[in-house]
Each structure stands twice: as C-alpha cells, then as structure tokens.
Amino acid sequence: EAQVTQNPRYLITVTGKKLTVTCSQNMNHEYMSWYRQDPGLGLRQIYYSMNVEVTDKGDVPEGYKVSRKEKRNFPLILESPSPNQTSLYFCASSPLNTAQHFGDGTRLSIL
Amino acid sequence: RKEVEQDPGPFNVPEGATVAFNCTYSNSASQSFFWYRQDCRKEPKLLMSVYSSGNEDGRFTAQLNRASQYISLLIRDSKLSDSATYLCVVRTPSGGSYIPTFGRGTSLIVHP
C-alpha cells in the first residue's frame, strides 16, 4: 500500500529536549516536505527536499533541521524545542510536479 | 498579497445545494493546481487535480482560468459528508523543483 508514515503521532515533551519526527514513504518520490499547521495560518512549509542530499528552507525553517540521506526518509529534527513549536506537523511526498501524499500528522506539544 | 488566496467562509449550505469556491494565485508561472479536502485536524487528502480544460469527478467539477489566475471547485448535490475544509494548492517552478503553496482553506458546512 502506497503511504507516508510519520512517527510519533503524538508527543508531549519539554523545552530544550531534542526530538526527531520520522517520515518515510514507499512510493519512490523525489519530493518530500514538512509542514506545520496552526489555527488561522493554514499549512506552512518548513523544509523540503527535491532528492537525496538536496534540502532547502521553506517559509518557516527557524528552529528546525532536516536531512535526506535516503530517498525514502526525511526526518524533522528539533534540536532545542520551544513552546512556539507546539503545532500539528505533516510530512508529504510526491513526484516533482504532481499531487502530494500526506502522512497522518504528528501532534507535538512542548511545555 | 498572499500567493494563494481563498475565502475562508464558512459556506453554510443545505443538503442538495450547489456550492462553488474560488482560489486565486499570484504567480503566473504556476504550473500545476490541486484541490484537497481536509477534515478537522486530519491530513489533507487529494480531491482532484485541476486541468486547463476543466475536469469532473462525479459531483465535483474543477476549472482553471490561467488568464485571470484562479481555479474553482463546484460541488453539486451537496451531502452532509462534504462538510470539511477545502484547500487549493498551486505548484510553481523554482530552482529545479515545483514548490507547492497552499491556500488557507475554505470551510464548508452542509446542514440537513
């Protein structure tokens, strides 16, 4: 089954404690991206990747890191999380110019 | 001016009604267009791609107007289950890729 898998689905943690949200896709897509969604602000792209070892900043990259060592995986890293990073996060993948497939989302709360 | 704009609504319509949403985009170089549906706090799901000639999928019809830079979504015979937020997405070429930009969504409420 074609899918984008994010883990964890839910996480409550504390300020400053490094965390990683994993994302994996099994469709051999070139393009992967991370979004955060906040009430009233819609989906905002954090980082994206066009292919292995190619990543670029989206609209709201501050406080986040990503890596793309393999085509299927695109983890999102918060080195020192802060409460303003409490949000709903989505990973998505696609070929370069077609519709994206989304993961189920990760609800992140930082106290 | 935001790159992709949608009327947030909500559009409150009775079952069976026909409802239409528009979405405007600012970059004339944009190349691909999509409508997604998102239920509360769940992942966006592709509803349909939008083609230049217009396309239809059951009760849903999507149109693209490149001259005026907008896309539209028409829903006929609305069902209660159509209640959701509808997101338009535009992909624009940049640096060898096609960057997706989302509108903030239009909320639809279908009532009995």
Short mmCIF file of N, CA, C and O in Angstrom, two decimals, chain A residues 30-34 45-59 61 64-71 73-77 96, chain B residues 94-95 97 99:
data_model
loop_
_atom_site.label_atom_id
_atom_site.label_comp_id
_atom_site.label_asym_id
_atom_site.label_seq_id
_atom_site.Cartn_x
_atom_site.Cartn_y
_atom_site.Cartn_z
N GLU A 30 10.49 11.75 -5.39
CA GLU A 30 11.66 12.63 -5.28
C GLU A 30 11.43 13.72 -4.23
O GLU A 30 12.32 14.05 -3.46
N TYR A 31 10.25 14.30 -4.22
CA TYR A 31 9.99 15.49 -3.42
C TYR A 31 9.37 15.09 -2.09
O TYR A 31 8.38 14.34 -2.04
N MET A 32 9.98 15.60 -1.02
CA MET A 32 9.40 15.41 0.31
C MET A 32 9.42 16.74 1.04
O MET A 32 10.30 17.59 0.79
N SER A 33 8.46 16.94 1.92
CA SER A 33 8.39 18.21 2.61
C SER A 33 7.74 18.06 3.97
O SER A 33 7.03 17.07 4.23
N TRP A 34 8.02 19.02 4.83
CA TRP A 34 7.41 19.11 6.15
C TRP A 34 6.61 20.40 6.24
O TRP A 34 7.06 21.46 5.79
N GLN A 45 5.07 25.56 4.89
CA GLN A 45 6.16 24.63 4.60
C GLN A 45 7.38 24.99 5.44
O GLN A 45 7.81 26.15 5.45
N ILE A 46 7.96 23.99 6.09
CA ILE A 46 9.12 24.20 6.95
C ILE A 46 10.40 23.98 6.14
O ILE A 46 11.27 24.86 6.06
N TYR A 47 10.54 22.80 5.59
CA TYR A 47 11.66 22.42 4.74
C TYR A 47 11.14 21.51 3.65
O TYR A 47 10.12 20.85 3.82
N TYR A 48 11.89 21.44 2.56
CA TYR A 48 11.57 20.49 1.52
C TYR A 48 12.85 19.91 0.94
O TYR A 48 13.95 20.43 1.16
N SER A 49 12.67 18.83 0.20
CA SER A 49 13.81 18.15 -0.41
C SER A 49 13.41 17.66 -1.79
O SER A 49 12.37 17.02 -1.93
N MET A 50 14.25 17.98 -2.77
CA MET A 50 13.96 17.54 -4.15
C MET A 50 14.55 16.17 -4.44
O MET A 50 14.16 15.54 -5.42
N ASN A 51 15.55 15.78 -3.65
CA ASN A 51 16.16 14.46 -3.85
C ASN A 51 17.16 14.22 -2.74
O ASN A 51 17.36 15.07 -1.86
N VAL A 52 17.79 13.09 -2.79
CA VAL A 52 18.76 12.72 -1.75
C VAL A 52 19.84 13.79 -1.65
O VAL A 52 20.35 14.27 -2.67
N GLU A 53 20.13 14.18 -0.43
CA GLU A 53 21.16 15.18 -0.11
C GLU A 53 20.85 16.57 -0.64
O GLU A 53 21.73 17.43 -0.63
N VAL A 54 19.62 16.81 -1.04
CA VAL A 54 19.21 18.14 -1.50
C VAL A 54 18.04 18.60 -0.64
O VAL A 54 16.93 18.06 -0.74
N THR A 55 18.29 19.59 0.21
CA THR A 55 17.22 20.12 1.06
C THR A 55 17.23 21.64 0.96
O THR A 55 18.26 22.25 0.66
N ASP A 56 16.08 22.25 1.23
CA ASP A 56 16.00 23.69 1.16
C ASP A 56 14.96 24.19 2.14
O ASP A 56 14.03 23.46 2.53
N LYS A 57 15.13 25.44 2.54
CA LYS A 57 14.23 26.05 3.50
C LYS A 57 12.90 26.39 2.85
O LYS A 57 12.84 26.85 1.72
N GLY A 58 11.84 26.18 3.63
CA GLY A 58 10.53 26.65 3.23
C GLY A 58 10.25 28.01 3.83
O GLY A 58 11.15 28.84 3.99
N ASP A 59 9.00 28.21 4.22
CA ASP A 59 8.58 29.52 4.72
C ASP A 59 8.92 29.75 6.19
O ASP A 59 9.10 30.87 6.62
N PRO A 61 11.52 27.95 8.50
CA PRO A 61 12.53 26.95 8.85
C PRO A 61 13.20 27.14 10.22
O PRO A 61 13.85 26.22 10.71
N TYR A 64 14.28 24.40 13.15
CA TYR A 64 14.14 23.04 12.61
C TYR A 64 15.36 22.66 11.77
O TYR A 64 16.03 23.51 11.21
N LYS A 65 15.61 21.37 11.71
CA LYS A 65 16.60 20.81 10.79
C LYS A 65 16.00 19.60 10.11
O LYS A 65 15.08 18.95 10.67
N VAL A 66 16.52 19.27 8.95
CA VAL A 66 16.10 18.06 8.24
C VAL A 66 17.33 17.41 7.63
O VAL A 66 18.40 18.00 7.57
N SER A 67 17.15 16.18 7.19
CA SER A 67 18.19 15.51 6.42
C SER A 67 17.52 14.58 5.42
O SER A 67 16.39 14.14 5.62
N ARG A 68 18.23 14.29 4.34
CA ARG A 68 17.70 13.37 3.32
C ARG A 68 18.86 12.49 2.87
O ARG A 68 19.45 12.67 1.82
N LYS A 69 19.17 11.52 3.70
CA LYS A 69 20.28 10.61 3.40
C LYS A 69 19.84 9.47 2.49
O LYS A 69 20.64 8.88 1.77
N GLU A 70 18.57 9.14 2.58
CA GLU A 70 18.00 8.12 1.71
C GLU A 70 16.74 8.70 1.07
O GLU A 70 16.09 9.57 1.68
N LYS A 71 16.37 8.17 -0.08
CA LYS A 71 15.23 8.72 -0.79
C LYS A 71 13.94 8.58 0.00
O LYS A 71 13.07 9.45 -0.04
N ASN A 73 13.38 8.46 3.32
CA ASN A 73 13.27 9.03 4.67
C ASN A 73 13.59 10.52 4.70
O ASN A 73 14.55 10.97 4.06
N PHE A 74 12.82 11.23 5.52
CA PHE A 74 13.01 12.68 5.62
C PHE A 74 12.66 13.11 7.05
O PHE A 74 11.58 13.64 7.32
N PRO A 75 13.56 12.89 8.00
CA PRO A 75 13.25 13.22 9.40
C PRO A 75 13.29 14.72 9.67
O PRO A 75 14.08 15.46 9.06
N LEU A 76 12.45 15.14 10.59
CA LEU A 76 12.42 16.52 11.06
C LEU A 76 13.00 16.56 12.46
O LEU A 76 12.55 15.82 13.33
N ILE A 77 13.99 17.41 12.66
CA ILE A 77 14.71 17.47 13.93
C ILE A 77 14.50 18.82 14.59
O ILE A 77 14.67 19.86 13.95
N LEU A 96 7.96 15.32 -8.65
CA LEU A 96 8.35 16.73 -8.56
C LEU A 96 7.20 17.71 -8.82
O LEU A 96 7.19 18.79 -8.25
N SER B 94 10.64 26.51 -9.28
CA SER B 94 11.65 27.29 -8.57
C SER B 94 12.86 26.40 -8.34
O SER B 94 12.74 25.36 -7.69
N GLY B 95 14.00 26.81 -8.86
CA GLY B 95 15.25 26.11 -8.60
C GLY B 95 15.23 24.64 -8.94
O GLY B 95 15.81 23.82 -8.22
N SER B 97 12.70 22.65 -8.98
CA SER B 97 11.57 21.91 -8.44
C SER B 97 10.28 22.71 -8.64
O SER B 97 10.29 23.74 -9.30
N ILE B 99 7.45 24.21 -6.26
CA ILE B 99 7.15 24.45 -4.85
C ILE B 99 5.66 24.58 -4.65
O ILE B 99 5.01 25.41 -5.29
#
